[in-house]
Short mmCIF file of C-alpha atoms in Angstrom, two decimals:
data_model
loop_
_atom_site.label_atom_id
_atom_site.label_comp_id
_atom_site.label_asym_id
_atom_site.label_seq_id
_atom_site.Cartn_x
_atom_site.Cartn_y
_atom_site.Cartn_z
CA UNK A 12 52.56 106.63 143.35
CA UNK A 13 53.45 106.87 140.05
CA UNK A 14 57.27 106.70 138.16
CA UNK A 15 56.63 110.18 137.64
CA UNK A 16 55.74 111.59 141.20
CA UNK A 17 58.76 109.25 142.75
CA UNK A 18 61.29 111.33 140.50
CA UNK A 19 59.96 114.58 141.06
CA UNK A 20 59.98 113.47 145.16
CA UNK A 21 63.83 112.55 144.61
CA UNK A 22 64.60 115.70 142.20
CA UNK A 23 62.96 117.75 145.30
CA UNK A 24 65.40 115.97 147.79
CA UNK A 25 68.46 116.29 145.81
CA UNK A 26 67.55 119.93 145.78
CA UNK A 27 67.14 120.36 149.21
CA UNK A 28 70.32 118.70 149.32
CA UNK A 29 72.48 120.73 146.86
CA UNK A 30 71.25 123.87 147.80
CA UNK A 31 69.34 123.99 144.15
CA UNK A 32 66.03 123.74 142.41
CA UNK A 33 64.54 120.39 141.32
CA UNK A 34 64.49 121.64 137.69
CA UNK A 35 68.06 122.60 137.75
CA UNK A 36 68.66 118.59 137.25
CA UNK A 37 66.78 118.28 134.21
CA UNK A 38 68.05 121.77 132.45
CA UNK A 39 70.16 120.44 129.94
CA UNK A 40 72.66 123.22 131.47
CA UNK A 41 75.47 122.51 134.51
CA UNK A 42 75.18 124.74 137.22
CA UNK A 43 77.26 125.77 140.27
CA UNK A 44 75.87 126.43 143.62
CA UNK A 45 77.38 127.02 147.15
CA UNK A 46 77.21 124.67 149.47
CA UNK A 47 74.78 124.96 152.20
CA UNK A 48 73.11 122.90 155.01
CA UNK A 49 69.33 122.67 154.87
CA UNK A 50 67.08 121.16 157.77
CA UNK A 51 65.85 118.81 155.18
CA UNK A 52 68.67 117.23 153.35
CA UNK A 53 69.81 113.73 153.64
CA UNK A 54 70.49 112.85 158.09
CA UNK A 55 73.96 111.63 157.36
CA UNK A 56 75.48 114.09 154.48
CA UNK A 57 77.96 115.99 155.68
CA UNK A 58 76.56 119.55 154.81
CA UNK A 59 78.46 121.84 153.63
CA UNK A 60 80.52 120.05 151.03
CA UNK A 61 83.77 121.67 149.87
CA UNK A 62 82.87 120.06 146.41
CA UNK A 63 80.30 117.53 145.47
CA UNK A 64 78.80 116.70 141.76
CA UNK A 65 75.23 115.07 141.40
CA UNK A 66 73.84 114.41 137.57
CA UNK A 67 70.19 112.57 136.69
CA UNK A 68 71.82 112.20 133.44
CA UNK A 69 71.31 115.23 130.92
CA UNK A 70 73.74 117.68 133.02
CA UNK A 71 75.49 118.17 136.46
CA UNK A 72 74.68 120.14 139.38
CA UNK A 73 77.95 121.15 141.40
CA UNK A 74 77.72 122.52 144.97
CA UNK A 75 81.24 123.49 146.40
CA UNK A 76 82.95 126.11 148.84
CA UNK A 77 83.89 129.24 147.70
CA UNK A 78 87.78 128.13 147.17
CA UNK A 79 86.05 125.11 144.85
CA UNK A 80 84.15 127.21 142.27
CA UNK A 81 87.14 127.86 139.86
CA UNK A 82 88.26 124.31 139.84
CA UNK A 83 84.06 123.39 139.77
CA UNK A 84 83.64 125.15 136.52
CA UNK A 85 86.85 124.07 134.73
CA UNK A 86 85.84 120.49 135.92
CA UNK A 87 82.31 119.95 134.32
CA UNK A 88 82.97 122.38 131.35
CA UNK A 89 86.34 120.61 129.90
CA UNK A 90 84.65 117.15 130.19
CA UNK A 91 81.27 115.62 129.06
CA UNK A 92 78.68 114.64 131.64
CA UNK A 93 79.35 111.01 132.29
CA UNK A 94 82.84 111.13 132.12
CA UNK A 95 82.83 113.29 134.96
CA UNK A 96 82.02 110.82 137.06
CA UNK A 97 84.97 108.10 135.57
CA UNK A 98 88.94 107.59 135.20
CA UNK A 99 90.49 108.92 133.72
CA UNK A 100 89.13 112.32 134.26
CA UNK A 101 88.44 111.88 138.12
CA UNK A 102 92.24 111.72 138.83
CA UNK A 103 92.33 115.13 136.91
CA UNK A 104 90.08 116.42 139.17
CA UNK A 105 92.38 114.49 141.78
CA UNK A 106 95.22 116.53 140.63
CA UNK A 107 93.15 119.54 140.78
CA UNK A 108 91.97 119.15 144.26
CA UNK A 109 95.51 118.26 146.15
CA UNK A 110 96.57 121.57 146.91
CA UNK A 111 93.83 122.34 148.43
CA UNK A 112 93.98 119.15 150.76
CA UNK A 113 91.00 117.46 149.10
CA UNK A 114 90.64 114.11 147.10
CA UNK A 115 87.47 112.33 145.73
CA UNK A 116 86.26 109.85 148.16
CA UNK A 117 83.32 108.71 147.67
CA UNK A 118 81.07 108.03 144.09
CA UNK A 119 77.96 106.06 144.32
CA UNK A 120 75.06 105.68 142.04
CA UNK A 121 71.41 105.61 143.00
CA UNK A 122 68.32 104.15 142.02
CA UNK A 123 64.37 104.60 142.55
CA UNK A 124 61.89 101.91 141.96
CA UNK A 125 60.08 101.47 138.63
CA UNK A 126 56.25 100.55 139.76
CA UNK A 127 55.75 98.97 136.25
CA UNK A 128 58.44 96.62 137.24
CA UNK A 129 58.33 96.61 141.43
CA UNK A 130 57.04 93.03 142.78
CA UNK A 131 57.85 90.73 145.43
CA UNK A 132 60.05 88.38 145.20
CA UNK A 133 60.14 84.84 146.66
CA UNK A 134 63.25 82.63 147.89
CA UNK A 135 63.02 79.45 149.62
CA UNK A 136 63.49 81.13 153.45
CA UNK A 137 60.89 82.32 155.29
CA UNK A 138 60.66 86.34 155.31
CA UNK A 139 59.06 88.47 158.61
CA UNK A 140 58.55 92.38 158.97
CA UNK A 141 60.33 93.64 162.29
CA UNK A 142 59.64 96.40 164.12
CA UNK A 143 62.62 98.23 165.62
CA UNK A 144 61.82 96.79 168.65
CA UNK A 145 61.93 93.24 167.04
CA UNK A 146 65.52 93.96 165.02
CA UNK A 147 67.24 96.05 167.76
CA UNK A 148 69.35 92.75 169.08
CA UNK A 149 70.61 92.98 165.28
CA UNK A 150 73.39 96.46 165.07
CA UNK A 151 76.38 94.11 164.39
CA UNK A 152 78.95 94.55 162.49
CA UNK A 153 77.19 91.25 160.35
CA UNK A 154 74.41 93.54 159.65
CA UNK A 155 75.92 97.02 159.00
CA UNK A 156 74.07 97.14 155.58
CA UNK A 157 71.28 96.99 156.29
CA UNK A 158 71.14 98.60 160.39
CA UNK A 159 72.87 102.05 161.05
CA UNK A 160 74.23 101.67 164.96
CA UNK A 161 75.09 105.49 164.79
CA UNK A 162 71.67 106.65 163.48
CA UNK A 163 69.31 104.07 165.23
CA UNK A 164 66.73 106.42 165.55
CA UNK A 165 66.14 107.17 162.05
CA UNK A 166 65.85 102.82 161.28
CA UNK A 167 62.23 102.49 160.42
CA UNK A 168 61.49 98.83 159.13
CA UNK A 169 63.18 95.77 158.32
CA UNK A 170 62.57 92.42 156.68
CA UNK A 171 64.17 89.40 157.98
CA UNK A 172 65.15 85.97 156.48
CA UNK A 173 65.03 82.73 158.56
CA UNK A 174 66.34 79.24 157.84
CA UNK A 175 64.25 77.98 161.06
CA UNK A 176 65.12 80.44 163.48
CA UNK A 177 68.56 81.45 162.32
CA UNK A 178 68.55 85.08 160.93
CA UNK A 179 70.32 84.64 157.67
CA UNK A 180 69.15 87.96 155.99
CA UNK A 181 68.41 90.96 156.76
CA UNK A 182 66.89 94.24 154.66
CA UNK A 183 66.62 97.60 156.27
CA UNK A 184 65.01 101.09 155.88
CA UNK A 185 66.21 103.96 157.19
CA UNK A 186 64.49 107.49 157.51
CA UNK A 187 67.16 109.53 155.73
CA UNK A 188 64.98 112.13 154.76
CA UNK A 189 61.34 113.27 155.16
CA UNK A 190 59.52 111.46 152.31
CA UNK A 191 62.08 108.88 150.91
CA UNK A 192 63.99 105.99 153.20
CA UNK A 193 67.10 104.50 151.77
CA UNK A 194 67.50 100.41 151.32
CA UNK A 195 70.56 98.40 152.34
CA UNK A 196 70.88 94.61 152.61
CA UNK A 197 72.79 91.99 154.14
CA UNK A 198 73.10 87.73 153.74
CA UNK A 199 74.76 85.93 155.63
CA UNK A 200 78.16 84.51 152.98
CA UNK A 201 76.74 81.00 153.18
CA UNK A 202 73.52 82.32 152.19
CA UNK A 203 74.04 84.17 149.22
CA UNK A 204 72.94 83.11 145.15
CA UNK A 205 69.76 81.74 146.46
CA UNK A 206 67.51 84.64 145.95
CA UNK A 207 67.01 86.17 149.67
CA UNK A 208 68.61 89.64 148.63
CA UNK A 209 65.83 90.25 145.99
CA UNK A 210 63.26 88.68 148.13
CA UNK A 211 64.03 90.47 151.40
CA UNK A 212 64.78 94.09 149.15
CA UNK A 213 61.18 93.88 146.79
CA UNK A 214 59.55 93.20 150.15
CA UNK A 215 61.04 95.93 152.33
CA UNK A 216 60.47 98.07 148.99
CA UNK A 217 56.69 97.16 148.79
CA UNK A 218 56.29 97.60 153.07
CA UNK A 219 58.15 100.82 152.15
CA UNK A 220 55.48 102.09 149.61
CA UNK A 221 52.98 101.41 152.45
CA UNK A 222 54.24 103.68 155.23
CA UNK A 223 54.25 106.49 152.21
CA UNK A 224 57.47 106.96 151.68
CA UNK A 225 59.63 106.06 148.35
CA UNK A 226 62.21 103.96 148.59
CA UNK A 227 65.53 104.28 147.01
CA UNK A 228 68.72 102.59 146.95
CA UNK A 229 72.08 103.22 146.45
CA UNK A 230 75.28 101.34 144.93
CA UNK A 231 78.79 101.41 143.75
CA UNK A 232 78.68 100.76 140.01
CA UNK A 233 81.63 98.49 140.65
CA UNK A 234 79.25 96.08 143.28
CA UNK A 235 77.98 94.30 140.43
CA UNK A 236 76.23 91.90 143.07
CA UNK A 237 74.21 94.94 144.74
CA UNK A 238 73.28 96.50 141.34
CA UNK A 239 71.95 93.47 139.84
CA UNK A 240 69.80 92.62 142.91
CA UNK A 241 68.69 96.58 142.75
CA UNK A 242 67.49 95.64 138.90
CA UNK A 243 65.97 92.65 139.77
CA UNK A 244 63.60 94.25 142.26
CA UNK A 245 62.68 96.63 139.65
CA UNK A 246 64.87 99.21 140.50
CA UNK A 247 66.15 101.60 138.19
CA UNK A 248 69.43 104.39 137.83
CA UNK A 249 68.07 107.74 138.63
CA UNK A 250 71.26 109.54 139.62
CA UNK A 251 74.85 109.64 140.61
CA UNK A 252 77.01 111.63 142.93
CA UNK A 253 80.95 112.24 143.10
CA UNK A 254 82.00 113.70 146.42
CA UNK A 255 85.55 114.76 147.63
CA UNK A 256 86.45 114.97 150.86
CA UNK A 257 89.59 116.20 152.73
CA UNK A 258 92.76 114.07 152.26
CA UNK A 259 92.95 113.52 156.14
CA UNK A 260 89.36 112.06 155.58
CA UNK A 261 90.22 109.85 152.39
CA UNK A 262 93.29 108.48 154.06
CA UNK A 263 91.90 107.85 157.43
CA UNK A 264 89.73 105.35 155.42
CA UNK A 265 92.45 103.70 153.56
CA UNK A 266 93.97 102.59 156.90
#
């Protein structure tokens, strides 16, 4: 594949998605669309969102409820792009959303692989593909990055790092849609700085490639550890996504 067919892949997925079309991300203009579930969007978003902001950059695509539209467009008209997606301007929105029951929750970025950059890494552990068969003994709470226990099914491949036979790594793909399968990673505390993140992540990323699928992968831009190992790899940002959820939701998580 090349750079430019993986971002046209993810500009079709984040379309199918927001309820949008993959050139309404690159139009320069923001647009507001109604939320809708679609049999091909992302296995574990929670479609329809009440109100949910995705930008590759040059604009932002906003798909909300009906009650969300007015507070939608006063949102990404008053501020620029970027800053839609920060403090001080996200505890506006905050402010916005309350009476309605809503907060932010959760903001991520996410990032596709650059092929010009893409190679395997090495560490000093010895790396092995598994099957699910071969990682199934593995859904632990010590491995909840990189293994989904409530969406087993959709766990495709994963790349394992050994010191002997101890598992002290693990990277994992999951089928999260039809033609791209999102990345997560785990390593063992004791384990960590010595380079089996970017090993076990280039080579789930190039095992990835193989099956025909892109692979993408997906950060807080305040995990500074998880975005350097995605830019190692040869990862790059492609987008980022603000979602609120209800305040129930939000506070259930802070307890």
């Amino acid at each position: 594949m090349t750079n430019k067919e993986i971002l046209q892949i993810a500009l079709q997925q984040s379309a199918y998605d927001c309820n949008c079309s993959p050139e309404d991300f690159l139009s320069g203009e923001n647009r507001i669309v109604l939320s809708q579930k679609h049999e091909k969007a992302r296995a574990y978003l929670s479609l329809p969102f009440a109100f949910d902001l995705v930008s590759y950059g040059s604009n932002i695509v906003a798909q909300v409820s009906p009650e969300m539209e007015e507070i939608a467009a006063w949102y990404i008209g008053k501020y620029e792009t970027a800053h839609c997606f920060e403090a001080p301007h996200a505890i506006a929105l905050n402010e916005k959303l309350a009476p309605l029951q809503y907060k932010v929750c959760f903001m991520a970025e996410y990032f596709l692989p650059d092929v010009n950059a893409l190679r395997e890494l090495q560490c000093d552990y010895t790396l092995r593909v598994l099957t699910p068969e071969q990682f199934a003994p593995y859904y632990t709470e010590q491995w909840s990055n990189a293994l989904c226990e409530k969406r087993k099914l959709l766990d495709m491949l994963a790349v394992g790092a050994y010191d002997g036979e101890r598992l002290v790594g693990l990277a994992g793909c999951s089928a999260d849609c039809e033609e791209m399968y999102q990345i997560g990673v785990d390593v063992l505390p004791e384990y960590r700085k010595k380079g089996i993140a970017s090993a076990l992540t280039s080579r789930l990323a190039i095992e990835t490639f193989k099956l025909g699928k892109v692979p993408f992968y997906c950060a807080a831009w305040s995990n500074i550890p998880s975005v350097r190992n995605a830019i190692r790899c040869g990862f790059r940002p492609a987008w980022v996504e603000l979602t609120a959820r209800s305040s129930a939701f939000v506070d259930g998580m802070n307890t």
